[in-house]
mmCIF file of C-alpha atoms in Angstrom:
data_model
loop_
_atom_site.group_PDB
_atom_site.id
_atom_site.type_symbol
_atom_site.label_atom_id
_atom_site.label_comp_id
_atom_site.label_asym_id
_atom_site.label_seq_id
_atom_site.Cartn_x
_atom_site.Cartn_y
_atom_site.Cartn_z
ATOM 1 C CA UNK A 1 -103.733 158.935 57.202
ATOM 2 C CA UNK A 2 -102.776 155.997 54.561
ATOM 3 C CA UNK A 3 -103.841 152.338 55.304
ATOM 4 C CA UNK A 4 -100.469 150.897 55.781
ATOM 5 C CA UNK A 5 -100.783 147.594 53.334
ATOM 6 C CA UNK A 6 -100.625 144.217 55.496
ATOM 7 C CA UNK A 7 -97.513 142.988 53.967
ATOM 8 C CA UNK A 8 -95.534 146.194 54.692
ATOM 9 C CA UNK A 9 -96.523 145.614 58.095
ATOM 10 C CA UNK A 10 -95.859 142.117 58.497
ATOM 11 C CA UNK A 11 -92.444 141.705 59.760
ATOM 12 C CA UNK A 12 -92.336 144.687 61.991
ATOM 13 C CA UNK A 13 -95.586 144.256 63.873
ATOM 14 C CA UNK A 14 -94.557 141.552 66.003
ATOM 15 C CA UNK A 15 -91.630 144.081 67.234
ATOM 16 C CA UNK A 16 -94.066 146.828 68.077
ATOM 17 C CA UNK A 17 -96.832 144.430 69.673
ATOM 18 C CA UNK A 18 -93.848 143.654 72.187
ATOM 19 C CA UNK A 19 -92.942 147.804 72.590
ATOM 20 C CA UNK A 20 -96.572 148.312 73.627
ATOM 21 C CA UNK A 21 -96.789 145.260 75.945
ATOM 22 C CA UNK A 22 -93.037 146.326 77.261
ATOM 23 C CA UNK A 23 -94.854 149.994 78.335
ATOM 24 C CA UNK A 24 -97.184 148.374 80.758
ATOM 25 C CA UNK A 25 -99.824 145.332 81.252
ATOM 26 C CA UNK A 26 -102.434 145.661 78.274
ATOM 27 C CA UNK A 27 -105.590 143.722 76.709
ATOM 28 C CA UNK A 28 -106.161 142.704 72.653
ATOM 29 C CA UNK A 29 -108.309 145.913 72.316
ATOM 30 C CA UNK A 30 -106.505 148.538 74.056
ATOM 31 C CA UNK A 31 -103.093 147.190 72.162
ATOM 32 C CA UNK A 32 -105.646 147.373 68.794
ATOM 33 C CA UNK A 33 -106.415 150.966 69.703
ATOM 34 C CA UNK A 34 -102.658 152.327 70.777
ATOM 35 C CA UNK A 35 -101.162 150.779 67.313
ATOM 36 C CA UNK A 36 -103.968 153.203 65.437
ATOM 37 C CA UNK A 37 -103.317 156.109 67.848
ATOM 38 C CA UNK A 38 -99.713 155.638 67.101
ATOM 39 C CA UNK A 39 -99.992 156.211 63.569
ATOM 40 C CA UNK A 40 -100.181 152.616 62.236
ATOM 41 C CA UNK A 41 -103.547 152.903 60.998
ATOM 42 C CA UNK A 42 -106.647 150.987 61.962
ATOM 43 C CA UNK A 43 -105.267 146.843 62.742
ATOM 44 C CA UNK A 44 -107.489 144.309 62.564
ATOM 45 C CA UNK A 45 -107.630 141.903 65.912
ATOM 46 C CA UNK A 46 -107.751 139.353 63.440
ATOM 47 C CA UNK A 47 -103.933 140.267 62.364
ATOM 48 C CA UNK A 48 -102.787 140.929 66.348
ATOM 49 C CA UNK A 49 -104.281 137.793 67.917
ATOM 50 C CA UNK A 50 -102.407 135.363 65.965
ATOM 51 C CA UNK A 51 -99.608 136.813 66.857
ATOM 52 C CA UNK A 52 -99.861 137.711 70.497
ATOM 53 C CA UNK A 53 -100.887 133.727 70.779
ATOM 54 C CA UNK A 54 -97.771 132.558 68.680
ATOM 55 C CA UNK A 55 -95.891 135.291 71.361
ATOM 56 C CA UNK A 56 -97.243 133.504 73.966
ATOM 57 C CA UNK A 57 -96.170 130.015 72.661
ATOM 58 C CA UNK A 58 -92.645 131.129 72.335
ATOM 59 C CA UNK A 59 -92.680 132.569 75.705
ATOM 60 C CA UNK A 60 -92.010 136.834 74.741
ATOM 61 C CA UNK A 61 -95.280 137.266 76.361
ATOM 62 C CA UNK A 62 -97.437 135.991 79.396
ATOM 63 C CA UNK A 63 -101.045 136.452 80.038
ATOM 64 C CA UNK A 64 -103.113 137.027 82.926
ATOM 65 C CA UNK A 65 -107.407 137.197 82.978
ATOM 66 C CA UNK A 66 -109.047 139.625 84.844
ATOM 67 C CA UNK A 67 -112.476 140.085 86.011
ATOM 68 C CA UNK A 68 -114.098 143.051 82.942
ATOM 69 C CA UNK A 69 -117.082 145.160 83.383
ATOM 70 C CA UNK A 70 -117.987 145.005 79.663
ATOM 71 C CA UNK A 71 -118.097 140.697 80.070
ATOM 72 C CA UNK A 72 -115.591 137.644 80.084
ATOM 73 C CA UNK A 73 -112.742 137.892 82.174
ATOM 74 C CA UNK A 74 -110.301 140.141 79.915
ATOM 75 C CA UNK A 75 -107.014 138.853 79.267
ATOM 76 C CA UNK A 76 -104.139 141.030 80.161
ATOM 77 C CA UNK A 77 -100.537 140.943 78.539
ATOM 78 C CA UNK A 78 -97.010 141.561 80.026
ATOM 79 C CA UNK A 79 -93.134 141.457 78.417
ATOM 80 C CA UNK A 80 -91.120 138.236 79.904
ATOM 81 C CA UNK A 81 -87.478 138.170 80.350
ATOM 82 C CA UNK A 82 -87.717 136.407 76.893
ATOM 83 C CA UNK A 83 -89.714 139.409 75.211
ATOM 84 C CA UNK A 84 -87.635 141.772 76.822
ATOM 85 C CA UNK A 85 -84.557 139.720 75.305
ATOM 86 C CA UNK A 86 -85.870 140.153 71.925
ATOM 87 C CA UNK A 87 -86.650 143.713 72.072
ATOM 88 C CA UNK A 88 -83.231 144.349 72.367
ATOM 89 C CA UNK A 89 -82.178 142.552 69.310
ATOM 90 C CA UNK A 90 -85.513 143.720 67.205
ATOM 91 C CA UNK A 91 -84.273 147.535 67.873
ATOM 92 C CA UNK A 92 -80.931 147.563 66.402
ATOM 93 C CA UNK A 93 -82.088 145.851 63.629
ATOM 94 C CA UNK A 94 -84.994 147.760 63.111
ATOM 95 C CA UNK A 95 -83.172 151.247 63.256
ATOM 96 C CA UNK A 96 -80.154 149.689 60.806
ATOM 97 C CA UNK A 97 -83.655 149.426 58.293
ATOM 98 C CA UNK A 98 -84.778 153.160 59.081
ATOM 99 C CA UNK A 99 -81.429 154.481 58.721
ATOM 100 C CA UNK A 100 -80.692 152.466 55.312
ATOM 101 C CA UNK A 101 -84.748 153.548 54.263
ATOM 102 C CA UNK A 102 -84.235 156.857 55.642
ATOM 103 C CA UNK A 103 -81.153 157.319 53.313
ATOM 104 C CA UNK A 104 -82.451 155.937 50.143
ATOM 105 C CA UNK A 105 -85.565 158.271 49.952
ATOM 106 C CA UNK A 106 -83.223 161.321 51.109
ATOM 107 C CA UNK A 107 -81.053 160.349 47.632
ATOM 108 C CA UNK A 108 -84.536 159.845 45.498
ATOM 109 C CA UNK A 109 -85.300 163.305 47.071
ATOM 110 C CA UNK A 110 -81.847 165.051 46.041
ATOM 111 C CA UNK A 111 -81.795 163.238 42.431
ATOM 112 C CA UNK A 112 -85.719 164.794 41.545
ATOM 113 C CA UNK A 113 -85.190 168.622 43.045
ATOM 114 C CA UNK B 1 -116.787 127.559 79.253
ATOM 115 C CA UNK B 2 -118.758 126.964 76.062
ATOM 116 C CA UNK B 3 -121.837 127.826 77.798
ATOM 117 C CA UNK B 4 -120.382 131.138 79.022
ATOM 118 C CA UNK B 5 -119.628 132.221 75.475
ATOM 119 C CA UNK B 6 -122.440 131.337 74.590
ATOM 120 C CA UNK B 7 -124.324 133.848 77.090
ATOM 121 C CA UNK B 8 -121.547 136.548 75.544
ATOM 122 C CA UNK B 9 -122.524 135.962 72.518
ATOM 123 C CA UNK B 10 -126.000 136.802 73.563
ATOM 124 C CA UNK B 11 -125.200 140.289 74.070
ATOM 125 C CA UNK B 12 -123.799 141.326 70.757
ATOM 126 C CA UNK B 13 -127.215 141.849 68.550
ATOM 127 C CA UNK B 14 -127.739 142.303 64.544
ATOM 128 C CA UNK B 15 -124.971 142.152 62.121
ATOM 129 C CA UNK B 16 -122.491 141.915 64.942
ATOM 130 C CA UNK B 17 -124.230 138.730 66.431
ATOM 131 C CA UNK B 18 -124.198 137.354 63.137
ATOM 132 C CA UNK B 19 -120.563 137.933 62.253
ATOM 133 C CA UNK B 20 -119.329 136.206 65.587
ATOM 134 C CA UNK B 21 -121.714 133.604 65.570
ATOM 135 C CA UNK B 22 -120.221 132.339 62.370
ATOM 136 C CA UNK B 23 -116.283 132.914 62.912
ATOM 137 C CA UNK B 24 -117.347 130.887 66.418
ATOM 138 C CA UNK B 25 -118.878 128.162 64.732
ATOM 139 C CA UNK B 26 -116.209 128.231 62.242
ATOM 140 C CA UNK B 27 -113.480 127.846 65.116
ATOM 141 C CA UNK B 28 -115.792 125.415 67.141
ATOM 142 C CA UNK B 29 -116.204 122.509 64.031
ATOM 143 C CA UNK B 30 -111.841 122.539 63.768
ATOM 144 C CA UNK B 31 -112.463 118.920 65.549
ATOM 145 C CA UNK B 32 -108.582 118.142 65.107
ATOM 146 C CA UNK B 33 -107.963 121.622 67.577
ATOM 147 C CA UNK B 34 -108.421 121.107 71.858
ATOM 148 C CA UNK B 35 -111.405 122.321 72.414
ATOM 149 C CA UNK B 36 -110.652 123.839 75.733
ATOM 150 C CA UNK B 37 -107.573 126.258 73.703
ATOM 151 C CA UNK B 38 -110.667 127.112 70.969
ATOM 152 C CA UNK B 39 -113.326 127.988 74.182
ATOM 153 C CA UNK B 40 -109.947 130.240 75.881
ATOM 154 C CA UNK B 41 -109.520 131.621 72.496
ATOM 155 C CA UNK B 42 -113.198 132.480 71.811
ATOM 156 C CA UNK B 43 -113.402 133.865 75.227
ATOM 157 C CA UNK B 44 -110.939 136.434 73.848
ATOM 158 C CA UNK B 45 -112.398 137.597 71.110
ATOM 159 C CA UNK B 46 -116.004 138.147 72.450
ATOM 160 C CA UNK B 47 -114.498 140.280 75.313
ATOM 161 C CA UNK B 48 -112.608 142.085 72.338
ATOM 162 C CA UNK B 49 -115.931 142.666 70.009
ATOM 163 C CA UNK B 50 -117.974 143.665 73.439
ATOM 164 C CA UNK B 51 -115.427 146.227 75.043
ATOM 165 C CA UNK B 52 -115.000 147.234 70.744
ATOM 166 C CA UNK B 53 -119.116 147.028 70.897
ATOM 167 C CA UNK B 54 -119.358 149.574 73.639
ATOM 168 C CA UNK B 55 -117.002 152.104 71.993
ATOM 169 C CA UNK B 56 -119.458 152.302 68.759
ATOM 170 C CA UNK B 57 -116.816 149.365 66.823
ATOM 171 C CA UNK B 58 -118.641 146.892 64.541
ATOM 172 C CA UNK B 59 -117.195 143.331 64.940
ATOM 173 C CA UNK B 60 -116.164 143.295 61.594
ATOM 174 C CA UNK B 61 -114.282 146.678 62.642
ATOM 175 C CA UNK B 62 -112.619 144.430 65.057
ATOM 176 C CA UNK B 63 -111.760 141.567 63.862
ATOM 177 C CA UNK B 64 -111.544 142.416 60.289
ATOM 178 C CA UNK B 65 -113.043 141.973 56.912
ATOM 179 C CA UNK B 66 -111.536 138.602 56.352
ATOM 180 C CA UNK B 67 -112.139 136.806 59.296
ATOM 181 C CA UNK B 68 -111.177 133.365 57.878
ATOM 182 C CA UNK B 69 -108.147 134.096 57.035
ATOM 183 C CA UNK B 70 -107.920 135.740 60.669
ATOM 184 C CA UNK B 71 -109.859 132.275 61.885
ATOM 185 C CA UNK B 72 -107.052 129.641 60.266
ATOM 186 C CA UNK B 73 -103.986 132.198 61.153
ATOM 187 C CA UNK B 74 -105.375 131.150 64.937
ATOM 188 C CA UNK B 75 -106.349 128.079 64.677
ATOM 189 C CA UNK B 76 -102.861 127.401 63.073
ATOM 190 C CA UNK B 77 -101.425 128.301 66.618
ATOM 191 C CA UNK B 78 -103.973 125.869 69.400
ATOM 192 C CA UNK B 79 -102.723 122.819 70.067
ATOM 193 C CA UNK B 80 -103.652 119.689 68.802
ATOM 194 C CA UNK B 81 -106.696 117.700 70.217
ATOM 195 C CA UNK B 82 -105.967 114.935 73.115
ATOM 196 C CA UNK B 83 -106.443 111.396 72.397
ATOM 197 C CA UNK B 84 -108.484 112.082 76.031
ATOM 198 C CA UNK B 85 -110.429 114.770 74.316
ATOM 199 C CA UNK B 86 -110.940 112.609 70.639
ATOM 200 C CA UNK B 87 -112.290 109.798 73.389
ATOM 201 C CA UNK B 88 -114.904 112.358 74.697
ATOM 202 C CA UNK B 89 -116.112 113.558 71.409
ATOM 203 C CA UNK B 90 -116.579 110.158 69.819
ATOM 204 C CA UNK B 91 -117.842 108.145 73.392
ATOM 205 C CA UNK B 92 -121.871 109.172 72.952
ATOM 206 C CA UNK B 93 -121.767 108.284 69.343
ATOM 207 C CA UNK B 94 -119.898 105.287 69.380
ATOM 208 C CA UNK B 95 -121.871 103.959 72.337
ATOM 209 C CA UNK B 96 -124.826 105.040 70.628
ATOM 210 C CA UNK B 97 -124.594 103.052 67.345
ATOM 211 C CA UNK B 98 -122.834 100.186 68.998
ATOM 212 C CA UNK B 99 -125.975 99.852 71.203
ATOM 213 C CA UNK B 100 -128.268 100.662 67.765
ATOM 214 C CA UNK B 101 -126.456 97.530 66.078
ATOM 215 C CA UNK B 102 -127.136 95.137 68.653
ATOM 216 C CA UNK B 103 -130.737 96.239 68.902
ATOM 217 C CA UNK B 104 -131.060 95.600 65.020
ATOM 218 C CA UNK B 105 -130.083 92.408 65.289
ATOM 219 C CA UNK B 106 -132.367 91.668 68.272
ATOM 220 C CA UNK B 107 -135.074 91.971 66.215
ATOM 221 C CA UNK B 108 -133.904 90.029 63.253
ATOM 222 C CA UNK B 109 -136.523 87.165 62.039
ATOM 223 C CA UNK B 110 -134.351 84.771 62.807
ATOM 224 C CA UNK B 111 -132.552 87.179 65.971
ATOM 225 C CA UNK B 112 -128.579 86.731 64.767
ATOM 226 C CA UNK B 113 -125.397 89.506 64.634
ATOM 227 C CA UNK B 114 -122.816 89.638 62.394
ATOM 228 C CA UNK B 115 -119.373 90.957 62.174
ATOM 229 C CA UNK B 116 -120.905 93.544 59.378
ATOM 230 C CA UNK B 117 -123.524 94.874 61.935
ATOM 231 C CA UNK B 118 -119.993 96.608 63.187
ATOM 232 C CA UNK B 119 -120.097 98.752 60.396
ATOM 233 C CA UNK B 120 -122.593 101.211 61.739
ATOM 234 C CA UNK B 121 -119.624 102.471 63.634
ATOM 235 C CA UNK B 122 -117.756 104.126 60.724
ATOM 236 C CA UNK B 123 -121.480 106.872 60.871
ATOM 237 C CA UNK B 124 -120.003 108.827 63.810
ATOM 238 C CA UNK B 125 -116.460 109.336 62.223
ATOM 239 C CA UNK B 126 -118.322 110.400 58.865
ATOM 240 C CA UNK B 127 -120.293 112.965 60.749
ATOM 241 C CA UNK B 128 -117.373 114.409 62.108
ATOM 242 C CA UNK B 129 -115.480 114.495 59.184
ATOM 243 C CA UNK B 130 -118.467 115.786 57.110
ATOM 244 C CA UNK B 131 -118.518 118.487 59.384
ATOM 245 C CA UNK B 132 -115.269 119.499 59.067
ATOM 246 C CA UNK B 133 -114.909 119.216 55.443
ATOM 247 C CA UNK B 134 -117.864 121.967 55.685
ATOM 248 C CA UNK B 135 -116.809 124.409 57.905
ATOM 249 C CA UNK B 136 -116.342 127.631 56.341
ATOM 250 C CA UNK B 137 -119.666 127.655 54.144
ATOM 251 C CA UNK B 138 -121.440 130.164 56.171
ATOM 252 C CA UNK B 139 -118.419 133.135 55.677
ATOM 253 C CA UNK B 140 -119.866 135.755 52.838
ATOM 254 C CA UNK B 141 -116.715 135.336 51.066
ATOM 255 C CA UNK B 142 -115.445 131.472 49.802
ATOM 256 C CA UNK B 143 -112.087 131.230 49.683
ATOM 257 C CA UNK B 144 -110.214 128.294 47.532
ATOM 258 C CA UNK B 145 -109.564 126.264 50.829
ATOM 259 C CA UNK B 146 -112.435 125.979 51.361
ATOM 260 C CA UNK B 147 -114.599 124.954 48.080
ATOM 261 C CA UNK B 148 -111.622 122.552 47.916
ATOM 262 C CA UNK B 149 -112.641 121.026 51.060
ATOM 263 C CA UNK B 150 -116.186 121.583 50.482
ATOM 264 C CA UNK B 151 -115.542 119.656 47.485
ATOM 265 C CA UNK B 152 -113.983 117.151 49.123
ATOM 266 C CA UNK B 153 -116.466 116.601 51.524
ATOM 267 C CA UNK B 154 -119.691 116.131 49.002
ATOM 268 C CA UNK B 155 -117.551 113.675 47.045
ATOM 269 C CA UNK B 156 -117.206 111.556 50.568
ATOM 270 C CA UNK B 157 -120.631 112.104 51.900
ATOM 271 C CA UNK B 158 -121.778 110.452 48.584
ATOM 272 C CA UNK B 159 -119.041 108.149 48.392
ATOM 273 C CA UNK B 160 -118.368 106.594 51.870
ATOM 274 C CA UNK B 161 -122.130 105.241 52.087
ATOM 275 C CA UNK B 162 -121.847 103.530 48.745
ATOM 276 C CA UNK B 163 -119.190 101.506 49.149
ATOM 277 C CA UNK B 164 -120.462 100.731 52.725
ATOM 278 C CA UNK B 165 -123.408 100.108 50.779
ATOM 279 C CA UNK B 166 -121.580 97.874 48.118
ATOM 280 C CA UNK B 167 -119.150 96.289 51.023
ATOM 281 C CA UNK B 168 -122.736 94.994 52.885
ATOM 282 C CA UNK B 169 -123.829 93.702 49.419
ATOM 283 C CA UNK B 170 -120.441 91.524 48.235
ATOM 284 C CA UNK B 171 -119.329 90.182 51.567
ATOM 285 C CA UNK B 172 -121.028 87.509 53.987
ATOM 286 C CA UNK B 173 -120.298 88.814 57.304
ATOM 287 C CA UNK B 174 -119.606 85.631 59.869
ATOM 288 C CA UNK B 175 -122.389 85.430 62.121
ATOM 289 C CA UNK B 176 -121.131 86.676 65.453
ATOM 290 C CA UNK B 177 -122.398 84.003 68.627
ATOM 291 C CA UNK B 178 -124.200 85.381 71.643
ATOM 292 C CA UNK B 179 -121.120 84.621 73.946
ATOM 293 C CA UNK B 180 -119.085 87.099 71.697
ATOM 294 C CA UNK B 181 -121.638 89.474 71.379
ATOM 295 C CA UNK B 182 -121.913 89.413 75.191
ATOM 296 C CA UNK B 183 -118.214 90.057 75.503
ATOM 297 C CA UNK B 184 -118.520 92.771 73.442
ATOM 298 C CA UNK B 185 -121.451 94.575 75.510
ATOM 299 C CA UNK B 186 -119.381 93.348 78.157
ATOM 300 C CA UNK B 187 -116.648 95.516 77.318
ATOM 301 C CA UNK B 188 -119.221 98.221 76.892
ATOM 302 C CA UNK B 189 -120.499 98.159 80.218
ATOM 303 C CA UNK B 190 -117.083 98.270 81.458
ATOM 304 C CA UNK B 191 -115.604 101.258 79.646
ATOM 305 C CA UNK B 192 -118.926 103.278 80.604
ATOM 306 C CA UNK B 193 -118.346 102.223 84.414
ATOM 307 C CA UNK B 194 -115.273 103.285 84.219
ATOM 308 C CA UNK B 195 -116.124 106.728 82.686
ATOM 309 C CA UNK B 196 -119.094 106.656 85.556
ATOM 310 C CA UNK B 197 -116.562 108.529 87.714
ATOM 311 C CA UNK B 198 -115.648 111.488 85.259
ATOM 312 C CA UNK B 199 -119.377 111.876 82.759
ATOM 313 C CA UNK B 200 -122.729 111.431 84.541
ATOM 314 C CA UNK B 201 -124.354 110.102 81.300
ATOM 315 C CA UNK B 202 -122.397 106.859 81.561
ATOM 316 C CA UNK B 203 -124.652 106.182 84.076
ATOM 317 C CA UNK B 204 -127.431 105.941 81.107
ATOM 318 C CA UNK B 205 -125.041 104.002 78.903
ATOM 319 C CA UNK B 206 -124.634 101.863 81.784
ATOM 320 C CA UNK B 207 -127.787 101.127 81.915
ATOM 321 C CA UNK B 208 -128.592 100.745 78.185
ATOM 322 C CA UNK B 209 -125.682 98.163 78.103
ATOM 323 C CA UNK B 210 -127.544 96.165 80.723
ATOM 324 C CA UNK B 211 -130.720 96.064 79.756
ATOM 325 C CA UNK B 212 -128.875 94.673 76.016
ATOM 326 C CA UNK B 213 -127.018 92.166 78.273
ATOM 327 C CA UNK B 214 -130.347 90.743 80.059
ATOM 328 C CA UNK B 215 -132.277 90.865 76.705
ATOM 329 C CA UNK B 216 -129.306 89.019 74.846
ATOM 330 C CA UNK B 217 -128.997 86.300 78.152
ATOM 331 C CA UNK B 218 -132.914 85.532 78.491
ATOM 332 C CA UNK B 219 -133.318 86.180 74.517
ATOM 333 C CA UNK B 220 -131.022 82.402 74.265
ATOM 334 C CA UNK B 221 -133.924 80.831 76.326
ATOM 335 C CA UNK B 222 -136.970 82.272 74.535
ATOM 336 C CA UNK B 223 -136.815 85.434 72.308
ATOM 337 C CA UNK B 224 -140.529 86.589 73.607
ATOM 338 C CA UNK B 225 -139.028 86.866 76.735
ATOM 339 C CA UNK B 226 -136.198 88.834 75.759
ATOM 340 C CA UNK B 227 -137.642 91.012 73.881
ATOM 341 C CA UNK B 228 -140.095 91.680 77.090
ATOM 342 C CA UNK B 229 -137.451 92.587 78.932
ATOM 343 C CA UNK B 230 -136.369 95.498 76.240
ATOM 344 C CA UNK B 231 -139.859 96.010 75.995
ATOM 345 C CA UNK B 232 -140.030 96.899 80.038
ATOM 346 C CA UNK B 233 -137.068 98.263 80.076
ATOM 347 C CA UNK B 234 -137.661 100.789 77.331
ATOM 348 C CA UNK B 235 -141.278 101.485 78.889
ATOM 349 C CA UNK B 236 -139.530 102.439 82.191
ATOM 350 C CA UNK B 237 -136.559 104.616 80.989
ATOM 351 C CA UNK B 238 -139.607 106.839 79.439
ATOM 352 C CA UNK B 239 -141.293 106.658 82.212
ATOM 353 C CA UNK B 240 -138.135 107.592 84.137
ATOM 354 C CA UNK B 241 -137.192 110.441 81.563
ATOM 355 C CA UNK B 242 -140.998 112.232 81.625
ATOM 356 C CA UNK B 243 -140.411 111.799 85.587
ATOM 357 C CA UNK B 244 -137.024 113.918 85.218
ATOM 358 C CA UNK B 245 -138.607 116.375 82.855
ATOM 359 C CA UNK B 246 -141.820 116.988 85.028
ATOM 360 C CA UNK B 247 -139.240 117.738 87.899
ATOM 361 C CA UNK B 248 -137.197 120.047 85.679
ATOM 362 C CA UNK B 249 -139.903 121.616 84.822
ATOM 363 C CA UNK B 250 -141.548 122.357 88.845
ATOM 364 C CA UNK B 251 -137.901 123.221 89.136
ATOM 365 C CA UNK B 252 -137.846 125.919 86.460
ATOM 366 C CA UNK B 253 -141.499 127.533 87.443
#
């Protein structure tokens, strides 16, 4: 699979970061490994952190520590009423782009067969 | 906290070691950042690179190949340092040369302080600011931001003790009197009996700032005598300190 280029990703990974914290209570590394098993290609923590701390700041996400067998306490993440807020205004939008993307490449498809 | 990264950051060995090690220190020397956010933050990523460890992830598989970038997109995010927090980082050092100025002028031939003796103060804030202006050197890859700054930093480090150097040279500092110069140790004493309560090592300022009050008091009545006192007093906080070590170190066998 493709490395999906940083800016490409840029506005839309702070929407799914918040649809993998709205399935369930998750840590940095376990949201790091779901983005790549989901087809968004290997993530640097370096790119996620920032953003799950500016999350935090504006209050889409809260954070918990746990005790971790591997060493520190791990810090877990969960959707607030906030995040769950703007989920429902990043999905709309974000389907109006696939749809409108969706419909240009069908028309580049029909103009080259 | 710091400590307990620290230990962490035991655990990771080689190239892995070496790569947190120096996005850590990079994080640690952002002076302007609180430093309990940075610790939380750091706490983070070394459970990250451990669990990422375990599952046969390099750090820089983790975190990224340009971890500065990664480091300043963070830092851009922690909250400012306290003016509590400033006080705590710059306490030991400004006590420290405070204490070093007065004990220069102690032994002056003849024994006199001036207002200049004051500027051994501005050393701590250089420190700090040289160290910030060279965070970033030990990252394999130098980014503009930070030659800039490194840049920066040289042309202060060679700049700010010349003209302190030049300033001592063109002005006559006013000779400070020994009533003033006991107000100010005065002061001192005060400030480090009030931070008694939250920092054991006031209790060593405490006593450094006494010992400087007694030498400057008997010092007006006959220098030798003063100068006995620092003399004792010096002579028993060794003796006190290879006491506290010895102890330590029955302690620790």
């Amino acid at each position: 699979m493709a490395k999906i280029p940083s800016q490409l990703l840029k506005g839309t990974l702070e929407g799914a970061l918040l649809l993998i914290i709205a399935r369930g209570e998750t840590y940095g590394y376990a949201v790091q490994t779901t983005l790549a098993e989901l087809g968004f290609g290997t993530v640097p923590e370096g790119t996620i952190y920032p953003l799950l701390l500016k999350m935090q700041k504006q209050g889409l996400i809260a954070a918990e520590r746990h005790a971790s067998k591997t060493g520190p306490d791990r810090k877990y993440y969960h959707l607030t009423a906030a995040g769950q807020t703007a989920i429902a205004s990043f999905v709309p939008r974000w389907q109006q782009l696939a749809q409108a993307m969706a419909r240009l490449v069908e028309a580049k498809d029909e103009t080259s067969q | 906290m710091k400590r307990v990264n620290d230990q962490h950051l035991a655990q990771l060995h080689g190239l892995d070691h070496a790569y947190m090690d120096t996005l850590i220190t990079y994080l640690r020397r952002d002076w302007g950042k609180d430093p309990q956010a940075i610790e939380s933050v750091i706490q983070d990523l070394l459970e990250g690179a451990l669990t990422a460890s375990q599952s046969g992830v390099s750090a820089k598989g983790y975190f990224g190949a340009d971890p500065q970038v990664a480091a300043d997109a963070i830092l851009a995010e922690l909250p400012r340092r306290t003016a509590a927090q400033w006080r705590q980082l710059l306490w030991p050092l400004a006590n420290f040369y405070l204490a070093f100025a007065f004990l220069e002028g102690l032994l002056r031939q003849p024994m006199r302080w001036t207002l200049g003796d004051l500027r051994l103060l501005v050393i701590p804030f250089v420190m700090v600011a040289t160290t910030w202006f060279f965070r970033g050197i030990s990252f394999n890859r130098l980014n503009q931001r930070t030659k800039r700054r490194v840049l920066v930093g040289m042309v202060l480090f060679l700049a700010i003790p010349l003209v302190d150097g030049f300033v001592g040279e063109v002005i006559t500092f006013p000779s400070l009197p020994a009533n003033a110069l006991l107000g100010v140790i005065a002061l001192m004493l005060v400030w480090d009996l009030a931070a008694w309560r939250k920092r054991r090592d006031a209790a060593w300022w405490v006593g450094v700032w006494g010992v400087l009050a007694a030498t400057v008091v008997i010092s007006q009545w006959s220098v030798a005598n003063g100068l006995l006192v620092l003399i004792a007093a010096v002579n028993i906080g060794l003796w006190l300190a290879a006491l506290l070590v010895t102890q330590v170190a029955d302690v620790a066998v």
